[in-house]
PDB file of C-alpha atoms in Angstrom:
ATOM      1  CA  UNK A  26      26.919 -17.391-114.959  1.00  0.00           C
ATOM      2  CA  UNK A  27      24.761 -20.258-113.757  1.00  0.00           C
ATOM      3  CA  UNK A  28      23.397 -22.453-116.522  1.00  0.00           C
ATOM      4  CA  UNK A  29      19.663 -22.350-117.196  1.00  0.00           C
ATOM      5  CA  UNK A  30      17.840 -25.527-116.190  1.00  0.00           C
ATOM      6  CA  UNK A  31      15.525 -26.832-118.885  1.00  0.00           C
ATOM      7  CA  UNK A  32      11.908 -27.221-117.670  1.00  0.00           C
ATOM      8  CA  UNK A  33      10.845 -30.772-116.867  1.00  0.00           C
ATOM      9  CA  UNK A  34       8.328 -30.925-119.706  1.00  0.00           C
ATOM     10  CA  UNK A  35      11.000 -30.183-122.303  1.00  0.00           C
ATOM     11  CA  UNK A  36      13.431 -32.660-120.757  1.00  0.00           C
ATOM     12  CA  UNK A  37      10.947 -35.480-121.239  1.00  0.00           C
ATOM     13  CA  UNK A  38      10.972 -34.936-124.970  1.00  0.00           C
ATOM     14  CA  UNK A  39      14.696 -35.536-125.176  1.00  0.00           C
ATOM     15  CA  UNK A  40      15.893 -38.655-126.972  1.00  0.00           C
ATOM     16  CA  UNK A  41      17.411 -41.516-124.952  1.00  0.00           C
ATOM     17  CA  UNK A  42      21.149 -41.539-124.354  1.00  0.00           C
ATOM     18  CA  UNK A  43      23.524 -43.586-126.482  1.00  0.00           C
ATOM     19  CA  UNK A  44      22.850 -46.518-124.191  1.00  0.00           C
ATOM     20  CA  UNK A  45      19.089 -46.184-124.536  1.00  0.00           C
ATOM     21  CA  UNK A  46      18.563 -44.604-121.124  1.00  0.00           C
ATOM     22  CA  UNK A  47      15.961 -41.882-120.694  1.00  0.00           C
ATOM     23  CA  UNK A  48      17.426 -39.379-118.268  1.00  0.00           C
ATOM     24  CA  UNK A  49      15.530 -37.893-115.340  1.00  0.00           C
ATOM     25  CA  UNK A  50      16.445 -35.986-112.207  1.00  0.00           C
ATOM     26  CA  UNK A  51      15.744 -39.095-110.158  1.00  0.00           C
ATOM     27  CA  UNK A  52      17.999 -41.319-112.264  1.00  0.00           C
ATOM     28  CA  UNK A  53      20.828 -38.785-112.110  1.00  0.00           C
ATOM     29  CA  UNK A  54      20.516 -38.462-108.314  1.00  0.00           C
ATOM     30  CA  UNK A  55      20.412 -42.254-107.860  1.00  0.00           C
ATOM     31  CA  UNK A  56      23.497 -42.629-110.039  1.00  0.00           C
ATOM     32  CA  UNK A  57      25.251 -39.858-108.103  1.00  0.00           C
ATOM     33  CA  UNK A  58      24.485 -41.671-104.839  1.00  0.00           C
ATOM     34  CA  UNK A  59      26.032 -44.836-106.248  1.00  0.00           C
ATOM     35  CA  UNK A  60      29.157 -42.967-107.360  1.00  0.00           C
ATOM     36  CA  UNK A  61      29.495 -41.362-103.940  1.00  0.00           C
ATOM     37  CA  UNK A  62      29.202 -44.745-102.289  1.00  0.00           C
ATOM     38  CA  UNK A  63      31.810 -46.273-104.587  1.00  0.00           C
ATOM     39  CA  UNK A  64      34.269 -43.401-104.968  1.00  0.00           C
ATOM     40  CA  UNK A  65      33.544 -40.796-102.279  1.00  0.00           C
ATOM     41  CA  UNK A  66      32.953 -37.106-102.861  1.00  0.00           C
ATOM     42  CA  UNK A  67      36.069 -36.781-105.042  1.00  0.00           C
ATOM     43  CA  UNK A  68      34.528 -39.265-107.453  1.00  0.00           C
ATOM     44  CA  UNK A  69      31.373 -37.242-108.058  1.00  0.00           C
ATOM     45  CA  UNK A  70      32.131 -35.252-111.193  1.00  0.00           C
ATOM     46  CA  UNK A  71      30.118 -34.376-114.280  1.00  0.00           C
ATOM     47  CA  UNK A  72      32.515 -36.439-116.375  1.00  0.00           C
ATOM     48  CA  UNK A  73      32.150 -39.553-114.225  1.00  0.00           C
ATOM     49  CA  UNK A  74      28.367 -39.108-114.091  1.00  0.00           C
ATOM     50  CA  UNK A  75      28.274 -38.787-117.867  1.00  0.00           C
ATOM     51  CA  UNK A  76      30.231 -42.021-118.230  1.00  0.00           C
ATOM     52  CA  UNK A  77      27.963 -43.833-115.777  1.00  0.00           C
ATOM     53  CA  UNK A  78      24.833 -42.615-117.577  1.00  0.00           C
ATOM     54  CA  UNK A  79      26.337 -43.029-121.062  1.00  0.00           C
ATOM     55  CA  UNK A  80      25.677 -39.416-121.956  1.00  0.00           C
ATOM     56  CA  UNK A  81      27.659 -36.290-122.644  1.00  0.00           C
ATOM     57  CA  UNK A  82      28.428 -34.525-119.327  1.00  0.00           C
ATOM     58  CA  UNK A  83      26.939 -31.316-120.714  1.00  0.00           C
ATOM     59  CA  UNK A  84      23.546 -33.050-120.848  1.00  0.00           C
ATOM     60  CA  UNK A  85      23.427 -33.022-117.043  1.00  0.00           C
ATOM     61  CA  UNK A  86      23.130 -29.246-117.107  1.00  0.00           C
ATOM     62  CA  UNK A  87      19.705 -29.563-118.658  1.00  0.00           C
ATOM     63  CA  UNK A  88      18.615 -30.950-115.272  1.00  0.00           C
ATOM     64  CA  UNK A  89      20.846 -29.150-112.775  1.00  0.00           C
ATOM     65  CA  UNK A  90      22.465 -25.714-112.793  1.00  0.00           C
ATOM     66  CA  UNK A  91      25.742 -27.248-111.721  1.00  0.00           C
ATOM     67  CA  UNK A  92      27.260 -29.840-109.414  1.00  0.00           C
ATOM     68  CA  UNK A  93      26.276 -27.832-106.343  1.00  0.00           C
ATOM     69  CA  UNK A  94      22.648 -27.884-107.492  1.00  0.00           C
ATOM     70  CA  UNK A  95      22.968 -31.664-107.846  1.00  0.00           C
ATOM     71  CA  UNK A  96      24.415 -31.836-104.326  1.00  0.00           C
ATOM     72  CA  UNK A  97      21.316 -30.082-102.981  1.00  0.00           C
ATOM     73  CA  UNK A  98      19.102 -32.522-104.869  1.00  0.00           C
ATOM     74  CA  UNK A  99      20.988 -35.439-103.312  1.00  0.00           C
ATOM     75  CA  UNK A 100      20.370 -34.063 -99.821  1.00  0.00           C
ATOM     76  CA  UNK A 101      16.700 -33.575-100.630  1.00  0.00           C
ATOM     77  CA  UNK A 102      16.497 -37.157-101.876  1.00  0.00           C
ATOM     78  CA  UNK A 103      17.820 -38.441 -98.548  1.00  0.00           C
ATOM     79  CA  UNK A 104      15.094 -36.551 -96.699  1.00  0.00           C
ATOM     80  CA  UNK A 105      12.580 -37.931 -99.174  1.00  0.00           C
ATOM     81  CA  UNK A 106      13.703 -41.452 -98.298  1.00  0.00           C
ATOM     82  CA  UNK A 107      13.112 -40.664 -94.626  1.00  0.00           C
ATOM     83  CA  UNK A 108       9.593 -39.412 -95.296  1.00  0.00           C
ATOM     84  CA  UNK A 109       8.621 -42.566 -97.186  1.00  0.00           C
ATOM     85  CA  UNK A 110       6.590 -44.745 -94.845  1.00  0.00           C
ATOM     86  CA  UNK A 111       6.414 -42.146 -92.054  1.00  0.00           C
ATOM     87  CA  UNK A 112       2.860 -41.576 -90.879  1.00  0.00           C
ATOM     88  CA  UNK A 113       1.600 -39.352 -88.090  1.00  0.00           C
ATOM     89  CA  UNK A 114      -0.264 -41.018 -85.258  1.00  0.00           C
ATOM     90  CA  UNK A 115      -1.304 -37.873 -83.380  1.00  0.00           C
ATOM     91  CA  UNK A 116       1.168 -38.615 -80.574  1.00  0.00           C
ATOM     92  CA  UNK A 117       3.581 -35.765 -81.129  1.00  0.00           C
ATOM     93  CA  UNK A 118       6.553 -37.172 -79.240  1.00  0.00           C
ATOM     94  CA  UNK A 119       6.217 -40.579 -80.880  1.00  0.00           C
ATOM     95  CA  UNK A 120       5.870 -38.990 -84.318  1.00  0.00           C
ATOM     96  CA  UNK A 121       8.922 -36.734 -83.978  1.00  0.00           C
ATOM     97  CA  UNK A 122      11.028 -39.560 -82.569  1.00  0.00           C
ATOM     98  CA  UNK A 123      10.090 -41.791 -85.490  1.00  0.00           C
ATOM     99  CA  UNK A 124      10.840 -39.076 -88.042  1.00  0.00           C
ATOM    100  CA  UNK A 125      14.152 -38.163 -86.414  1.00  0.00           C
ATOM    101  CA  UNK A 126      15.306 -41.782 -86.444  1.00  0.00           C
ATOM    102  CA  UNK A 127      14.245 -42.150 -90.070  1.00  0.00           C
ATOM    103  CA  UNK A 128      16.139 -39.021 -91.152  1.00  0.00           C
ATOM    104  CA  UNK A 129      19.255 -40.142 -89.270  1.00  0.00           C
ATOM    105  CA  UNK A 130      19.015 -43.638 -90.779  1.00  0.00           C
ATOM    106  CA  UNK A 131      18.557 -42.283 -94.305  1.00  0.00           C
ATOM    107  CA  UNK A 132      21.705 -40.194 -94.031  1.00  0.00           C
ATOM    108  CA  UNK A 133      23.938 -42.844 -92.458  1.00  0.00           C
ATOM    109  CA  UNK A 134      22.809 -45.365 -95.084  1.00  0.00           C
ATOM    110  CA  UNK A 135      24.628 -43.111 -97.578  1.00  0.00           C
ATOM    111  CA  UNK A 136      27.558 -41.856 -95.468  1.00  0.00           C
ATOM    112  CA  UNK A 137      29.541 -40.193 -98.248  1.00  0.00           C
ATOM    113  CA  UNK A 138      26.442 -38.324 -99.413  1.00  0.00           C
ATOM    114  CA  UNK A 139      25.571 -37.395 -95.833  1.00  0.00           C
ATOM    115  CA  UNK A 140      28.976 -35.826 -95.220  1.00  0.00           C
ATOM    116  CA  UNK A 141      28.465 -33.789 -98.381  1.00  0.00           C
ATOM    117  CA  UNK A 142      24.885 -32.653 -97.743  1.00  0.00           C
ATOM    118  CA  UNK A 143      23.956 -32.703 -94.038  1.00  0.00           C
ATOM    119  CA  UNK A 144      24.968 -29.079 -93.517  1.00  0.00           C
ATOM    120  CA  UNK A 145      23.185 -27.781 -96.621  1.00  0.00           C
ATOM    121  CA  UNK A 146      19.764 -26.159 -97.019  1.00  0.00           C
ATOM    122  CA  UNK A 147      18.195 -27.038-100.366  1.00  0.00           C
ATOM    123  CA  UNK A 148      14.743 -25.447-100.213  1.00  0.00           C
ATOM    124  CA  UNK A 149      13.519 -28.366-102.305  1.00  0.00           C
ATOM    125  CA  UNK A 150      10.213 -30.189-102.044  1.00  0.00           C
ATOM    126  CA  UNK A 151      11.084 -33.000 -99.615  1.00  0.00           C
ATOM    127  CA  UNK A 152      13.047 -30.718 -97.294  1.00  0.00           C
ATOM    128  CA  UNK A 153      10.115 -28.309 -97.218  1.00  0.00           C
ATOM    129  CA  UNK A 154       7.673 -31.163 -96.590  1.00  0.00           C
ATOM    130  CA  UNK A 155       9.748 -32.423 -93.646  1.00  0.00           C
ATOM    131  CA  UNK A 156      10.052 -28.939 -92.147  1.00  0.00           C
ATOM    132  CA  UNK A 157       6.337 -28.299 -92.533  1.00  0.00           C
ATOM    133  CA  UNK A 158       5.560 -31.656 -90.902  1.00  0.00           C
ATOM    134  CA  UNK A 159       7.787 -31.037 -87.879  1.00  0.00           C
ATOM    135  CA  UNK A 160       6.444 -27.531 -87.353  1.00  0.00           C
ATOM    136  CA  UNK A 161       2.857 -28.742 -87.668  1.00  0.00           C
ATOM    137  CA  UNK A 162       3.424 -31.610 -85.225  1.00  0.00           C
ATOM    138  CA  UNK A 163       4.734 -29.143 -82.641  1.00  0.00           C
ATOM    139  CA  UNK A 164       2.003 -26.553 -83.203  1.00  0.00           C
ATOM    140  CA  UNK A 165      -0.714 -29.195 -83.080  1.00  0.00           C
ATOM    141  CA  UNK A 166       0.780 -30.478 -79.822  1.00  0.00           C
ATOM    142  CA  UNK A 167       0.255 -27.013 -78.329  1.00  0.00           C
ATOM    143  CA  UNK A 168       3.629 -25.271 -78.538  1.00  0.00           C
ATOM    144  CA  UNK A 169       3.349 -21.509 -79.180  1.00  0.00           C
ATOM    145  CA  UNK A 170       5.061 -20.302 -82.397  1.00  0.00           C
ATOM    146  CA  UNK A 171       8.286 -19.136 -80.738  1.00  0.00           C
ATOM    147  CA  UNK A 172       8.678 -22.373 -78.797  1.00  0.00           C
ATOM    148  CA  UNK A 173       7.757 -24.352 -81.890  1.00  0.00           C
ATOM    149  CA  UNK A 174      10.620 -22.779 -83.809  1.00  0.00           C
ATOM    150  CA  UNK A 175      13.061 -23.254 -80.918  1.00  0.00           C
ATOM    151  CA  UNK A 176      12.237 -26.949 -80.514  1.00  0.00           C
ATOM    152  CA  UNK A 177      12.194 -27.445 -84.281  1.00  0.00           C
ATOM    153  CA  UNK A 178      15.694 -25.970 -84.555  1.00  0.00           C
ATOM    154  CA  UNK A 179      17.005 -28.154 -81.755  1.00  0.00           C
ATOM    155  CA  UNK A 180      15.357 -31.228 -83.267  1.00  0.00           C
ATOM    156  CA  UNK A 181      16.522 -30.816 -86.848  1.00  0.00           C
ATOM    157  CA  UNK A 182      20.010 -29.525 -86.023  1.00  0.00           C
ATOM    158  CA  UNK A 183      20.619 -32.345 -83.565  1.00  0.00           C
ATOM    159  CA  UNK A 184      19.385 -34.901 -86.084  1.00  0.00           C
ATOM    160  CA  UNK A 185      21.561 -33.603 -88.902  1.00  0.00           C
ATOM    161  CA  UNK A 186      24.582 -33.050 -86.663  1.00  0.00           C
ATOM    162  CA  UNK A 187      24.542 -36.655 -85.512  1.00  0.00           C
ATOM    163  CA  UNK A 188      23.873 -37.805 -89.076  1.00  0.00           C
ATOM    164  CA  UNK A 189      26.998 -35.948 -90.212  1.00  0.00           C
ATOM    165  CA  UNK A 190      29.080 -37.188 -87.272  1.00  0.00           C
ATOM    166  CA  UNK A 191      28.052 -40.822 -87.631  1.00  0.00           C
ATOM    167  CA  UNK A 192      28.306 -40.712 -91.409  1.00  0.00           C
ATOM    168  CA  UNK A 193      31.829 -39.274 -91.205  1.00  0.00           C
ATOM    169  CA  UNK A 194      32.863 -42.273 -89.124  1.00  0.00           C
ATOM    170  CA  UNK A 195      31.251 -44.717 -91.547  1.00  0.00           C
ATOM    171  CA  UNK A 196      32.891 -42.966 -94.498  1.00  0.00           C
ATOM    172  CA  UNK A 197      36.378 -43.630 -93.097  1.00  0.00           C
ATOM    173  CA  UNK A 198      38.458 -46.382 -94.674  1.00  0.00           C
ATOM    174  CA  UNK A 199      37.656 -49.705 -93.009  1.00  0.00           C
ATOM    175  CA  UNK A 200      41.046 -49.953 -91.331  1.00  0.00           C
ATOM    176  CA  UNK A 201      40.780 -46.480 -89.799  1.00  0.00           C
ATOM    177  CA  UNK A 202      37.255 -47.086 -88.555  1.00  0.00           C
ATOM    178  CA  UNK A 203      38.209 -50.408 -86.970  1.00  0.00           C
ATOM    179  CA  UNK A 204      41.240 -48.782 -85.317  1.00  0.00           C
ATOM    180  CA  UNK A 205      39.046 -46.057 -83.809  1.00  0.00           C
ATOM    181  CA  UNK A 206      36.560 -48.589 -82.482  1.00  0.00           C
ATOM    182  CA  UNK A 207      39.302 -50.811 -81.091  1.00  0.00           C
ATOM    183  CA  UNK A 208      40.802 -47.879 -79.191  1.00  0.00           C
ATOM    184  CA  UNK A 209      38.077 -48.236 -76.543  1.00  0.00           C
ATOM    185  CA  UNK A 210      39.101 -51.853 -75.929  1.00  0.00           C
ATOM    186  CA  UNK A 211      42.834 -51.481 -76.294  1.00  0.00           C
ATOM    187  CA  UNK A 212      43.907 -48.132 -74.802  1.00  0.00           C
ATOM    188  CA  UNK A 213      40.948 -47.121 -72.643  1.00  0.00           C
ATOM    189  CA  UNK A 214      40.407 -50.569 -71.142  1.00  0.00           C
ATOM    190  CA  UNK A 215      44.042 -50.750 -70.005  1.00  0.00           C
ATOM    191  CA  UNK A 216      44.281 -47.457 -68.174  1.00  0.00           C
ATOM    192  CA  UNK A 217      45.013 -47.999 -64.455  1.00  0.00           C
ATOM    193  CA  UNK A 218      42.614 -46.837 -61.783  1.00  0.00           C
ATOM    194  CA  UNK A 219      45.469 -45.016 -60.083  1.00  0.00           C
ATOM    195  CA  UNK A 220      45.725 -42.468 -62.894  1.00  0.00           C
ATOM    196  CA  UNK A 221      42.307 -42.614 -64.552  1.00  0.00           C
ATOM    197  CA  UNK A 222      39.864 -43.953 -61.953  1.00  0.00           C
ATOM    198  CA  UNK A 223      36.644 -43.051 -63.748  1.00  0.00           C
ATOM    199  CA  UNK A 224      37.757 -44.393 -67.106  1.00  0.00           C
ATOM    200  CA  UNK A 225      38.956 -47.608 -65.462  1.00  0.00           C
ATOM    201  CA  UNK A 226      35.683 -47.927 -63.587  1.00  0.00           C
ATOM    202  CA  UNK A 227      33.562 -47.597 -66.717  1.00  0.00           C
ATOM    203  CA  UNK A 228      35.897 -49.092 -69.345  1.00  0.00           C
ATOM    204  CA  UNK A 229      33.715 -52.117 -70.241  1.00  0.00           C
ATOM    205  CA  UNK A 230      30.649 -49.896 -70.509  1.00  0.00           C
ATOM    206  CA  UNK A 231      32.538 -47.377 -72.641  1.00  0.00           C
ATOM    207  CA  UNK A 232      33.817 -50.104 -74.950  1.00  0.00           C
ATOM    208  CA  UNK A 233      30.281 -51.354 -75.519  1.00  0.00           C
ATOM    209  CA  UNK A 234      28.606 -47.978 -75.791  1.00  0.00           C
ATOM    210  CA  UNK A 235      31.005 -45.698 -77.638  1.00  0.00           C
ATOM    211  CA  UNK A 236      30.962 -47.676 -80.870  1.00  0.00           C
ATOM    212  CA  UNK A 237      27.220 -46.987 -81.192  1.00  0.00           C
ATOM    213  CA  UNK A 238      25.528 -43.714 -82.088  1.00  0.00           C
ATOM    214  CA  UNK A 239      24.356 -41.556 -79.208  1.00  0.00           C
ATOM    215  CA  UNK A 240      21.633 -40.055 -81.367  1.00  0.00           C
ATOM    216  CA  UNK A 241      18.672 -42.101 -80.018  1.00  0.00           C
ATOM    217  CA  UNK A 242      19.654 -41.216 -76.449  1.00  0.00           C
ATOM    218  CA  UNK A 243      20.100 -37.518 -77.206  1.00  0.00           C
ATOM    219  CA  UNK A 244      16.847 -37.467 -79.169  1.00  0.00           C
ATOM    220  CA  UNK A 245      14.971 -38.920 -76.195  1.00  0.00           C
ATOM    221  CA  UNK A 246      16.566 -36.335 -73.901  1.00  0.00           C
ATOM    222  CA  UNK A 247      15.566 -33.533 -76.250  1.00  0.00           C
ATOM    223  CA  UNK A 248      11.973 -34.737 -76.538  1.00  0.00           C
ATOM    224  CA  UNK A 249      11.697 -35.279 -72.784  1.00  0.00           C
ATOM    225  CA  UNK A 250      12.806 -31.703 -72.220  1.00  0.00           C
ATOM    226  CA  UNK A 251      10.286 -30.432 -74.769  1.00  0.00           C
ATOM    227  CA  UNK A 252       7.557 -32.517 -73.158  1.00  0.00           C
ATOM    228  CA  UNK A 253       8.275 -30.977 -69.759  1.00  0.00           C
ATOM    229  CA  UNK A 254       8.212 -27.499 -71.276  1.00  0.00           C
ATOM    230  CA  UNK A 255       4.852 -28.192 -72.886  1.00  0.00           C
ATOM    231  CA  UNK A 256       3.459 -29.327 -69.524  1.00  0.00           C
ATOM    232  CA  UNK A 257       4.798 -26.157 -67.876  1.00  0.00           C
ATOM    233  CA  UNK A 258       3.185 -24.032 -70.581  1.00  0.00           C
ATOM    234  CA  UNK A 259      -0.153 -25.666 -69.876  1.00  0.00           C
ATOM    235  CA  UNK A 260       0.190 -24.994 -66.147  1.00  0.00           C
ATOM    236  CA  UNK A 261       1.099 -21.347 -66.724  1.00  0.00           C
ATOM    237  CA  UNK A 262      -1.746 -20.937 -69.201  1.00  0.00           C
ATOM    238  CA  UNK A 263       0.495 -19.852 -72.047  1.00  0.00           C
ATOM    239  CA  UNK A 264      -0.863 -19.275 -75.505  1.00  0.00           C
ATOM    240  CA  UNK A 265      -2.322 -22.574 -76.628  1.00  0.00           C
ATOM    241  CA  UNK A 266      -1.525 -24.111 -79.945  1.00  0.00           C
ATOM    242  CA  UNK A 267      -4.206 -25.031 -82.466  1.00  0.00           C
ATOM    243  CA  UNK A 268      -6.645 -27.743 -81.385  1.00  0.00           C
ATOM    244  CA  UNK A 269      -5.574 -31.321 -81.891  1.00  0.00           C
ATOM    245  CA  UNK A 270      -6.853 -32.987 -84.996  1.00  0.00           C
TER     246      UNK A 270
END
């Protein structure tokens, strides 16, 4: 049976830990992010968290129903980081591009946490705020509801998919990551044109490009496609979205 989470108001009345630390959800999530960065997903346990926070591991269950609940909170925290400093300008394509890049950057800045959380749906406050913002940007731009949802799905799934892919690469041991990156210069660059003409033709470009994330390029392609669809909707006189603010 899942453990009951103690309401926030009652948690605040708890005494400090042995080390004088007053626990909070935020402190636990920040400590979990540090442990993930230092030890990977295998190092994120209630016991290790308790040691890091100088508290009994059972105390953590006053804040989270279990380690999976904590995992969802970590993912929500990454989205919260992306939302910090993001402001709408009223230019829908610019605003979505900026938010997408911020979400991707927040995840890859914590690669071990991203691998653990990018595929999860938390239903927590920051995730809901980001979803509401994206949907509202699209509706305000003039996309009908069905198209809004379709573009939203493509936008958020592409963003999180690339976050997971790029984070997985960054989470590799340094030697493995360097070996993968060097493969474009060692193996690919040496293939003869007689057997692999297109690879040989583009080898220098591949070596320079393939070690970088394709997310910004794919994001621009996605938004360009959506922009063309919005123009076509206007020409066909499809259901308009709400008036611009």
